[in-house]
Short mmCIF file of C-alpha atoms in Angstrom, two decimals:
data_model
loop_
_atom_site.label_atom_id
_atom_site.label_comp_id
_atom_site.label_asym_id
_atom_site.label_seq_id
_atom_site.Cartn_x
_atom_site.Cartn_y
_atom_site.Cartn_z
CA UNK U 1 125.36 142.51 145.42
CA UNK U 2 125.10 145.84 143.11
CA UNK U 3 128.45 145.36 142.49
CA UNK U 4 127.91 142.29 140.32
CA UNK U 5 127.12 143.29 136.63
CA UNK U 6 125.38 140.18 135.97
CA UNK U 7 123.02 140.99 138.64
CA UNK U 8 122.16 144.37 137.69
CA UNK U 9 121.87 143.75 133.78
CA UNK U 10 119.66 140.70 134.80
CA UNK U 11 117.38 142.60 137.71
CA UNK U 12 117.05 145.25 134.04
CA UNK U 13 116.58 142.53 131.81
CA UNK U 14 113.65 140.47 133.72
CA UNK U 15 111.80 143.94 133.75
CA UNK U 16 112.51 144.60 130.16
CA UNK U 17 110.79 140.98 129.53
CA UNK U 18 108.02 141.64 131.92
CA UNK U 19 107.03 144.86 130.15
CA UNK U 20 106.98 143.13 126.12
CA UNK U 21 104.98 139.80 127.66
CA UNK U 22 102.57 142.35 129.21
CA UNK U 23 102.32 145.07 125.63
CA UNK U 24 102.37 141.53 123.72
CA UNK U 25 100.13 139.84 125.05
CA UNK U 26 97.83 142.54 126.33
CA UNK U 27 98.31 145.73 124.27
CA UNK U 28 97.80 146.81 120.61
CA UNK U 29 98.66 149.56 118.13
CA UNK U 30 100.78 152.16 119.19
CA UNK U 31 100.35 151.55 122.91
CA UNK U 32 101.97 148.21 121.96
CA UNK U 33 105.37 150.44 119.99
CA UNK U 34 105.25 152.77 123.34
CA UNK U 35 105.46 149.75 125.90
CA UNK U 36 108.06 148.22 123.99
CA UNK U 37 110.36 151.02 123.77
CA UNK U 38 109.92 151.42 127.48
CA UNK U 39 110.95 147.70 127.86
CA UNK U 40 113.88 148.26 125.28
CA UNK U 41 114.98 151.89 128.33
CA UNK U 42 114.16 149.70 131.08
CA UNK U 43 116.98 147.09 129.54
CA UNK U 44 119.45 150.17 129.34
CA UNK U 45 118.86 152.26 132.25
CA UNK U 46 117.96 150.18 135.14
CA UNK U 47 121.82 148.42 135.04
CA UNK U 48 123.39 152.19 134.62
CA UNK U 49 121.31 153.43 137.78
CA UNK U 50 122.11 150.44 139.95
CA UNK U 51 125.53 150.86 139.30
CA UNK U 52 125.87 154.47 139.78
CA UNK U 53 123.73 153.53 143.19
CA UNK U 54 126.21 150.97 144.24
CA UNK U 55 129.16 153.66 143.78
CA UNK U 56 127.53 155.62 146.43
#
């Protein structure tokens, strides 16, 4: 299933999403800029690590 690239860049992007609803909705200021750039590494790095996981 890790092997599917679809599947890990979607498993990163529904995080990514969850985090900006959340800071959107919930957060102001520069709490807001923080959660969203956590959101924006989430997107990124989630997919790389899964991958690298289903090498192994």
């Amino acid at each position: 299933m890790l092997q599917n690239p679809i599947f890990r860049w979607g498993i990163g992007l529904s995080g990514a999403i969850m985090v900006a609803a959340v800071s959107y909705f919930f957060l102001t200021g520069t709490v807001q800029l923080v959660a969203y750039g956590i959101a924006a590494l989430d997107a990124v790095m989630t997919p790389l690590i899964l991958k690298q996981a289903a090498t192994e």
